[in-house]
CSV table of C-alpha atoms and ligand atoms in Angstrom, one decimal:
chain,number,residue,atom,x,y,z
A,1,MET,CA,-13.9,-39.8,58.4
A,2,ILE,CA,-16.4,-41.5,56.1
A,3,GLU,CA,-20.0,-40.5,55.3
A,4,ASN,CA,-21.5,-43.1,57.7
A,5,ASP,CA,-19.7,-41.4,60.6
A,6,PHE,CA,-22.1,-38.6,60.2
A,7,ILE,CA,-25.2,-40.7,60.8
A,8,PRO,CA,-26.2,-40.5,64.4
A,9,SER,CA,-27.1,-43.8,66.1
A,10,SER,CA,-29.6,-42.4,68.5
A,11,TYR,CA,-30.5,-39.2,70.4
A,12,ALA,CA,-30.2,-39.2,74.2
A,13,HIS,CA,-32.4,-36.2,74.8
A,14,ASP,CA,-35.8,-35.3,73.4
A,15,LYS,CA,-36.4,-31.6,72.8
A,16,GLU,CA,-39.9,-30.2,72.6
A,17,GLN,CA,-38.9,-26.8,71.1
A,18,GLY,CA,-36.2,-24.2,70.9
A,19,ARG,CA,-34.5,-21.6,68.9
A,20,VAL,CA,-30.9,-21.3,67.5
A,21,GLN,CA,-29.2,-18.6,65.5
A,22,TRP,CA,-25.9,-18.5,63.6
A,23,LYS,CA,-24.2,-16.2,61.2
A,24,ALA,CA,-22.0,-17.6,58.5
A,25,PRO,CA,-19.7,-15.8,56.0
A,26,SER,CA,-19.4,-15.9,52.3
A,27,ASN,CA,-16.1,-17.1,50.8
A,28,ILE,CA,-14.1,-16.4,47.7
A,29,ALA,CA,-12.2,-19.3,46.0
A,30,LEU,CA,-8.6,-18.7,45.0
A,31,VAL,CA,-8.3,-22.1,43.4
A,32,LYS,CA,-11.7,-22.7,41.9
A,33,TYR,CA,-14.1,-25.6,42.2
A,34,TRP,CA,-15.8,-26.1,38.8
A,35,GLY,CA,-17.0,-29.5,37.9
A,36,LYS,CA,-18.5,-32.1,40.2
A,37,LYS,CA,-19.4,-35.8,40.6
A,38,GLN,CA,-22.5,-37.2,42.3
A,39,ASN,CA,-23.4,-36.1,45.7
A,40,GLN,CA,-21.5,-32.8,45.5
A,41,ILE,CA,-18.1,-34.4,45.3
A,42,PRO,CA,-15.8,-32.0,43.7
A,43,ALA,CA,-13.8,-32.9,40.5
A,44,ASN,CA,-10.8,-31.0,41.9
A,45,ALA,CA,-9.7,-29.6,45.2
A,46,SER,CA,-10.1,-25.9,46.0
A,47,VAL,CA,-9.0,-23.3,48.5
A,48,SER,CA,-10.7,-20.1,49.6
A,49,PHE,CA,-10.5,-17.0,51.7
A,50,THR,CA,-13.4,-16.8,54.2
A,51,LEU,CA,-14.9,-13.3,54.1
A,52,ASP,CA,-15.8,-11.2,57.1
A,53,LYS,CA,-18.6,-8.8,56.4
A,54,CYS,CA,-20.6,-10.6,53.7
A,55,ARG,CA,-22.7,-12.9,55.9
A,56,THR,CA,-26.0,-14.6,56.2
A,57,ILE,CA,-27.8,-14.6,59.6
A,58,THR,CA,-30.2,-17.5,60.1
A,59,SER,CA,-32.4,-18.4,63.0
A,60,VAL,CA,-34.3,-21.6,63.3
A,61,GLU,CA,-37.2,-22.1,65.7
A,62,PHE,CA,-38.2,-25.7,66.1
A,63,THR,CA,-41.3,-27.3,67.5
A,64,LYS,CA,-41.9,-31.0,67.9
A,65,LEU,CA,-44.8,-32.3,65.9
A,66,ASP,CA,-47.5,-34.5,67.4
A,67,LYS,CA,-46.7,-37.2,64.9
A,68,VAL,CA,-43.9,-37.7,62.4
A,69,ASP,CA,-44.9,-36.2,59.1
A,70,LYS,CA,-44.4,-37.6,55.6
A,71,GLU,CA,-43.3,-34.3,54.3
A,72,PHE,CA,-40.8,-31.7,55.7
A,73,SER,CA,-42.7,-29.1,57.7
A,74,PHE,CA,-41.1,-25.6,57.6
A,75,ASP,CA,-41.7,-22.0,56.7
A,76,LEU,CA,-39.2,-19.6,55.4
A,77,LEU,CA,-38.8,-15.9,55.9
A,78,PHE,CA,-36.2,-14.0,53.9
A,79,GLU,CA,-35.5,-10.5,55.2
A,80,GLY,CA,-38.8,-10.6,57.1
A,81,GLN,CA,-40.9,-11.7,54.0
A,82,LYS,CA,-42.4,-15.1,53.4
A,83,ARG,CA,-40.6,-16.5,50.3
A,84,GLU,CA,-42.4,-19.5,48.8
A,85,ASP,CA,-40.0,-19.4,45.9
A,86,PHE,CA,-37.0,-20.2,48.1
A,87,LYS,CA,-38.6,-23.3,49.6
A,88,PRO,CA,-37.8,-25.9,46.9
A,89,LYS,CA,-34.1,-25.3,47.5
A,90,ILE,CA,-34.5,-26.0,51.2
A,91,GLU,CA,-36.7,-29.0,50.4
A,92,THR,CA,-34.0,-30.4,48.1
A,93,PHE,CA,-31.4,-29.8,50.8
A,94,PHE,CA,-33.5,-31.5,53.5
A,95,LYS,CA,-33.9,-34.5,51.3
A,96,ARG,CA,-30.2,-34.8,50.8
A,97,ILE,CA,-29.3,-34.5,54.5
A,98,GLU,CA,-32.2,-36.4,56.0
A,99,ARG,CA,-30.0,-39.5,56.4
A,100,TYR,CA,-27.6,-37.6,58.5
A,101,ILE,CA,-30.2,-35.5,60.4
A,102,PRO,CA,-32.9,-38.0,61.1
A,103,PHE,CA,-35.0,-35.7,63.3
A,104,LEU,CA,-35.9,-33.5,60.3
A,105,LYS,CA,-39.5,-34.9,59.9
A,106,ASN,CA,-40.2,-34.8,63.7
A,107,TYR,CA,-40.3,-31.0,63.9
A,108,HIS,CA,-41.8,-27.9,62.3
A,109,PHE,CA,-39.0,-25.4,61.5
A,110,SER,CA,-39.5,-21.6,61.2
A,111,ILE,CA,-36.4,-20.5,59.3
A,112,ASN,CA,-35.7,-16.8,59.3
A,113,THR,CA,-32.8,-15.6,57.2
A,114,SER,CA,-31.2,-12.4,56.0
A,115,ASN,CA,-28.0,-11.2,54.4
A,116,THR,CA,-25.7,-8.4,55.4
A,117,PHE,CA,-25.0,-7.7,51.7
A,118,PRO,CA,-27.6,-6.3,49.4
A,119,HIS,CA,-30.0,-8.9,47.9
A,120,SER,CA,-29.6,-9.4,44.2
A,121,SER,CA,-26.2,-7.8,44.3
A,122,GLY,CA,-24.9,-10.6,42.1
A,123,ILE,CA,-23.1,-12.0,45.2
A,124,ALA,CA,-24.0,-15.6,45.6
A,125,SER,CA,-25.6,-16.1,49.0
A,126,SER,CA,-25.9,-19.9,48.6
A,127,ALA,CA,-22.5,-20.5,50.4
A,128,SER,CA,-23.2,-18.4,53.5
A,129,SER,CA,-26.9,-19.3,53.7
A,130,MET,CA,-26.3,-23.1,53.4
A,131,ALA,CA,-23.5,-22.8,56.0
A,132,ALA,CA,-25.7,-20.8,58.4
A,133,LEU,CA,-28.6,-23.3,58.1
A,134,SER,CA,-26.3,-26.3,58.5
A,135,LEU,CA,-24.8,-24.8,61.7
A,136,CYS,CA,-28.3,-24.2,63.1
A,137,LEU,CA,-29.2,-27.8,62.5
A,138,MET,CA,-26.0,-29.0,64.1
A,139,ASP,CA,-26.8,-26.8,67.1
A,140,ILE,CA,-30.1,-28.5,67.5
A,141,GLU,CA,-28.5,-31.9,67.1
A,142,LYS,CA,-26.0,-31.0,69.7
A,143,GLN,CA,-28.8,-30.4,72.2
A,144,MET,CA,-30.1,-33.9,71.6
A,145,VAL,CA,-26.9,-35.8,72.3
A,146,SER,CA,-25.0,-36.2,75.5
A,147,GLU,CA,-21.7,-34.9,74.2
A,148,MET,CA,-20.4,-33.6,70.9
A,149,ASN,CA,-16.9,-32.4,70.5
A,150,PRO,CA,-16.4,-29.1,68.6
A,151,ASP,CA,-14.3,-30.8,65.9
A,152,PHE,CA,-17.1,-33.2,65.0
A,153,PHE,CA,-19.6,-30.3,65.2
A,154,TYR,CA,-17.8,-28.2,62.6
A,155,LYS,CA,-16.9,-31.1,60.4
A,156,LYS,CA,-20.4,-32.3,60.2
A,157,ALA,CA,-21.7,-28.7,59.7
A,158,SER,CA,-19.4,-28.3,56.7
A,159,PHE,CA,-20.4,-31.8,55.5
A,160,LEU,CA,-24.1,-30.8,55.5
A,161,ALA,CA,-23.4,-27.4,54.0
A,162,ARG,CA,-21.6,-29.1,51.1
A,163,LEU,CA,-24.7,-31.1,50.3
A,164,GLY,CA,-26.6,-27.8,50.1
A,165,SER,CA,-24.1,-26.1,47.8
A,166,GLY,CA,-20.6,-27.4,47.3
A,167,SER,CA,-18.7,-24.2,48.1
A,168,ALA,CA,-20.8,-23.7,51.2
A,169,CYS,CA,-18.6,-26.2,53.0
A,170,ARG,CA,-15.8,-23.6,52.9
A,171,SER,CA,-18.0,-21.1,54.8
A,172,VAL,CA,-18.0,-22.6,58.2
A,173,LYS,CA,-14.4,-21.9,59.3
A,174,GLY,CA,-11.8,-19.3,58.5
A,175,SER,CA,-9.6,-17.9,57.3
A,176,LEU,CA,-8.2,-20.1,54.5
A,177,VAL,CA,-10.2,-23.2,53.9
A,178,GLN,CA,-9.3,-26.2,51.7
A,179,TRP,CA,-11.8,-28.6,50.4
A,180,GLY,CA,-11.3,-31.7,48.2
A,181,GLU,CA,-9.0,-34.6,48.3
A,182,HIS,CA,-5.4,-33.8,47.3
A,183,ASP,CA,-2.5,-36.2,47.6
A,184,LYS,CA,-0.2,-33.5,48.9
A,185,ILE,CA,-2.5,-31.9,51.5
A,186,VAL,CA,-2.8,-33.8,54.8
A,187,GLY,CA,-6.3,-34.3,56.1
A,188,SER,CA,-7.9,-33.1,52.8
A,189,THR,CA,-11.2,-34.7,52.0
A,190,ASN,CA,-14.0,-34.4,49.5
A,191,LEU,CA,-16.6,-34.6,52.3
A,192,TYR,CA,-16.0,-31.2,54.1
A,193,GLY,CA,-13.7,-28.2,54.2
A,194,ILE,CA,-10.7,-28.1,56.5
A,195,PRO,CA,-8.7,-25.1,57.9
A,196,TYR,CA,-5.7,-24.8,55.6
A,197,PRO,CA,-3.2,-27.2,57.2
A,198,PHE,CA,0.2,-25.5,56.2
A,199,PRO,CA,1.9,-22.3,57.4
A,200,VAL,CA,0.4,-19.0,56.2
A,201,ASN,CA,2.4,-15.8,56.1
A,202,ASP,CA,1.0,-12.9,58.2
A,203,VAL,CA,0.4,-10.8,55.1
A,204,PHE,CA,-2.6,-13.0,54.2
A,205,LYS,CA,-4.1,-12.7,57.7
A,206,SER,CA,-5.5,-9.3,57.0
A,207,TYR,CA,-6.0,-9.5,53.2
A,208,GLN,CA,-8.6,-7.2,51.7
A,209,ASP,CA,-11.4,-8.1,49.3
A,210,THR,CA,-13.3,-5.2,47.7
A,211,ILE,CA,-16.2,-6.5,45.6
A,212,LEU,CA,-17.0,-4.3,42.6
A,213,LEU,CA,-20.7,-4.8,41.8
A,214,VAL,CA,-20.6,-4.8,38.0
A,215,HIS,CA,-23.9,-6.5,37.3
A,216,LYS,CA,-26.5,-7.0,40.0
A,217,GLY,CA,-29.0,-9.0,38.0
A,218,GLN,CA,-29.6,-12.7,38.1
A,219,LYS,CA,-26.9,-14.9,36.5
A,220,SER,CA,-27.9,-16.2,33.0
A,221,VAL,CA,-26.6,-19.7,33.7
A,222,SER,CA,-26.7,-21.3,37.1
A,223,SER,CA,-23.6,-22.8,38.7
A,224,THR,CA,-25.4,-26.2,38.8
A,225,LEU,CA,-25.6,-26.2,35.0
A,226,GLY,CA,-22.0,-24.9,34.7
A,227,HIS,CA,-20.7,-27.7,36.8
A,228,ASP,CA,-22.6,-30.2,34.7
A,229,LEU,CA,-21.0,-28.9,31.5
A,230,MET,CA,-17.6,-30.0,32.8
A,231,HIS,CA,-18.7,-33.5,32.0
A,232,GLY,CA,-17.3,-34.3,28.6
A,233,HIS,CA,-15.7,-30.8,28.4
A,234,PRO,CA,-12.7,-30.9,26.0
A,235,PHE,CA,-10.4,-29.4,28.5
A,236,SER,CA,-11.7,-30.8,31.8
A,237,GLU,CA,-8.9,-33.2,32.6
A,238,LYS,CA,-6.3,-30.6,32.0
A,239,ARG,CA,-8.2,-28.1,34.1
A,240,PHE,CA,-8.5,-30.5,37.0
A,241,LYS,CA,-4.8,-31.2,36.8
A,242,GLN,CA,-4.0,-27.5,36.7
A,243,ALA,CA,-6.1,-26.9,39.9
A,244,HIS,CA,-4.2,-29.7,41.6
A,245,ASP,CA,-0.8,-28.2,40.5
A,246,ASN,CA,-1.9,-24.7,41.6
A,247,LEU,CA,-2.6,-26.0,45.1
A,248,ILE,CA,0.9,-27.4,45.3
A,249,ARG,CA,2.3,-24.0,44.1
A,250,LEU,CA,0.3,-22.1,46.6
A,251,ARG,CA,1.8,-24.0,49.6
A,252,SER,CA,5.1,-22.1,49.4
A,253,ILE,CA,3.4,-18.9,48.2
A,254,PHE,CA,1.3,-18.9,51.4
A,255,ALA,CA,4.2,-19.7,53.6
A,256,GLU,CA,6.6,-17.1,52.1
A,257,GLY,CA,4.0,-14.4,51.3
A,258,ASN,CA,5.2,-14.3,47.7
A,259,LEU,CA,2.6,-11.8,46.4
A,260,ASP,CA,3.7,-11.7,42.8
A,261,ASP,CA,3.3,-15.5,42.5
A,262,PHE,CA,0.0,-15.3,44.5
A,263,MET,CA,-1.4,-12.8,42.0
A,264,GLU,CA,-0.4,-15.0,39.0
A,265,VAL,CA,-2.1,-18.1,40.4
A,266,VAL,CA,-5.2,-16.3,41.5
A,267,GLU,CA,-5.8,-14.4,38.2
A,268,SER,CA,-5.0,-17.4,36.2
A,269,GLU,CA,-7.6,-19.4,38.2
A,270,ALA,CA,-10.2,-16.7,37.7
A,271,LEU,CA,-9.7,-16.5,33.9
A,272,THR,CA,-9.5,-20.3,33.6
A,273,LEU,CA,-12.9,-20.6,35.4
A,274,HIS,CA,-14.4,-18.3,32.8
A,275,ALA,CA,-12.5,-19.9,30.0
A,276,MET,CA,-14.2,-23.2,30.9
A,277,MET,CA,-17.6,-21.5,30.6
A,278,MET,CA,-16.7,-20.1,27.2
A,279,THR,CA,-15.5,-23.4,25.9
A,280,SER,CA,-18.3,-25.7,27.1
A,281,ILE,CA,-21.1,-26.8,24.9
A,282,PRO,CA,-23.4,-24.9,25.2
A,283,TYR,CA,-20.9,-22.0,25.8
A,284,PHE,CA,-21.7,-18.9,27.7
A,285,ILE,CA,-20.1,-15.7,29.0
A,286,LEU,CA,-20.8,-14.4,32.5
A,287,MET,CA,-18.4,-11.5,32.3
A,288,LYS,CA,-19.7,-8.1,31.1
A,289,PRO,CA,-17.8,-5.4,29.2
A,290,ASN,CA,-17.2,-3.6,32.5
A,291,THR,CA,-15.6,-6.7,34.0
A,292,LEU,CA,-12.9,-6.6,31.2
A,293,SER,CA,-12.5,-2.8,31.6
A,294,ILE,CA,-11.8,-3.3,35.3
A,295,ILE,CA,-9.2,-6.1,34.6
A,296,GLU,CA,-7.5,-3.8,32.0
A,297,LYS,CA,-7.3,-1.0,34.6
A,298,ILE,CA,-5.9,-3.3,37.3
A,299,TRP,CA,-3.1,-4.5,34.9
A,300,GLU,CA,-2.4,-0.9,34.0
A,301,TYR,CA,-2.2,0.1,37.7
A,302,ARG,CA,0.2,-2.8,38.4
A,303,ARG,CA,2.4,-1.8,35.4
A,304,THR,CA,2.8,1.7,36.6
A,305,GLY,CA,2.8,1.3,40.4
A,306,LYS,CA,4.2,-2.2,40.9
A,307,LYS,CA,1.5,-2.8,43.6
A,308,HIS,CA,0.0,-6.0,44.7
A,309,LEU,CA,-3.5,-5.6,43.6
A,310,CYS,CA,-5.1,-8.5,41.7
A,311,PHE,CA,-8.5,-9.7,40.9
A,312,THR,CA,-10.6,-12.8,41.1
A,313,LEU,CA,-14.0,-13.7,39.7
A,314,ASP,CA,-16.8,-15.8,40.9
A,315,ALA,CA,-19.4,-17.4,38.5
A,316,GLY,CA,-20.6,-13.9,37.6
A,317,ALA,CA,-19.6,-10.4,36.3
A,318,ASN,CA,-18.6,-8.9,39.7
A,319,VAL,CA,-14.9,-8.4,40.3
A,320,HIS,CA,-13.2,-9.2,43.6
A,321,LEU,CA,-10.1,-7.0,44.2
A,322,LEU,CA,-7.6,-8.7,46.5
A,323,TYR,CA,-4.8,-6.8,48.1
A,324,PRO,CA,-2.7,-6.6,51.3
A,325,ASN,CA,-3.9,-4.4,54.1
A,326,ASN,CA,-0.9,-2.1,53.9
A,327,GLU,CA,-1.9,-1.0,50.4
A,328,LYS,CA,-5.4,-0.2,51.4
A,329,LYS,CA,-5.2,3.6,51.2
A,330,GLU,CA,-3.8,3.6,47.6
A,331,VAL,CA,-6.2,1.0,46.4
A,332,GLU,CA,-9.2,2.8,47.8
A,333,LYS,CA,-8.1,6.0,46.0
A,334,PHE,CA,-7.7,4.0,42.8
A,335,ILE,CA,-11.1,2.5,43.2
A,336,LYS,CA,-12.8,5.9,43.7
A,337,GLU,CA,-10.9,7.6,40.9
A,338,GLU,CA,-10.8,4.8,38.3
A,339,LEU,CA,-13.0,1.9,39.0
A,340,ILE,CA,-16.3,3.1,40.4
A,341,ALA,CA,-17.4,4.2,37.0
A,342,TYR,CA,-17.6,0.6,36.0
A,343,CYS,CA,-19.8,-0.5,38.9
A,344,GLU,CA,-23.6,-0.6,38.7
A,345,ASN,CA,-24.8,2.6,40.5
A,346,GLY,CA,-21.3,3.1,41.7
A,347,GLN,CA,-21.7,0.3,44.2
A,348,TYR,CA,-19.0,-1.8,45.8
A,349,ILE,CA,-18.5,-3.7,49.1
A,350,CYS,CA,-15.4,-3.5,51.2
A,351,ASP,CA,-14.7,-6.8,52.9
A,352,GLN,CA,-11.6,-8.7,54.2
A,353,ILE,CA,-10.5,-12.1,55.3
A,354,GLY,CA,-12.6,-13.4,58.1
A,355,PHE,CA,-12.5,-16.1,60.7
A,356,GLY,CA,-15.6,-18.2,60.2
A,357,ALA,CA,-19.1,-18.6,61.4
A,358,LYS,CA,-20.4,-17.6,64.8
A,359,LYS,CA,-23.3,-18.5,67.1
A,360,MET,CA,-25.5,-15.6,68.0
B,401,PMV,O1,-21.0,-24.0,45.3
B,401,PMV,P1,-21.5,-23.9,43.9
B,401,PMV,O2,-22.1,-25.1,43.4
B,401,PMV,O3,-22.4,-22.7,43.8
B,401,PMV,O4,-20.2,-23.6,43.0
B,401,PMV,C1,-19.4,-22.5,43.2
B,401,PMV,C2,-18.4,-22.4,42.1
B,401,PMV,C3,-17.5,-21.2,42.1
B,401,PMV,O5,-18.0,-20.2,43.0
B,401,PMV,C4,-17.5,-20.6,40.7
B,401,PMV,C5,-16.1,-21.5,42.5
B,401,PMV,C6,-15.8,-21.8,43.9
B,401,PMV,O6,-14.9,-22.7,44.1
B,401,PMV,O7,-16.4,-21.2,44.8
């Protein structure tokens, strides 16, 4: 598909008003997306686990305006409170997608959104929130056309979400989602995320992700700026090649359930992401001392117990612990005894691989 396939030619039905509601999950990248071209086109392909419990729930009420407005007309409630400070982000998103959702200026939208994970927990909500909002808009569009097949619905929802926040395109479907053109991955595209197209061993179908909340404050450097710093970065080309090669490596790892190799790729990807931050100009560090202490502890745990617990990191200080479901008991004990001390107020979130967004 190409971008123009997402521009509707006309709408068969006129809707006066209505309400839609979707919940969309967060996701955690295994091969990271860091660096982009214009229009949210990734510099390299990536793959992620869709999460289950960390979600955004968004409802959109829409009412037809008497006349088409020059501006977008919407209000925004976050967890029941009016948030003027969140509006510019939605405004930017609407501008980017107006070409593909031409009814945007014909309606007033009341957007009501909330997260299942604590606000300002340091967990980025942009992926789940942009995915949930995109699905709501697609649901409205679906009501205006005579027929829309589910495949197109989800592809366009992911396409729109990508224009809000790149990684959001991986938050529409589950449970492993691939995004970005890759010569060895059939159906891969820069435009939207696709369900991982190769065999996946059962061990990954119930994989656990416990998120240790190391630092709950705002990130000191936004991911927009971080992506930008990959332009002219001394290691960028090598890094993009590494991501490409890691995706090839993962194909047999996913198929065979080779957890030792899985851990190596995933931890190397996490550390490379942060290495890119530390070696850009200006350079910056998002990890905190406790992030490193946790990593040390995980490696120690593996040395003694030979277990399949590994970590990954987002663009922040929190640590995602990834492990197979059958090791859950031991890992939980280890978290309580050894890792909780490094979490802000002892907080962590137990999540697991999930199966994508749902209409409510
Ligand atoms: O979607 P963005 O622009 O917030 O970028 C996300 C980048 C990482 O979370 C660090 C990596 C990824 O692939 O999700």
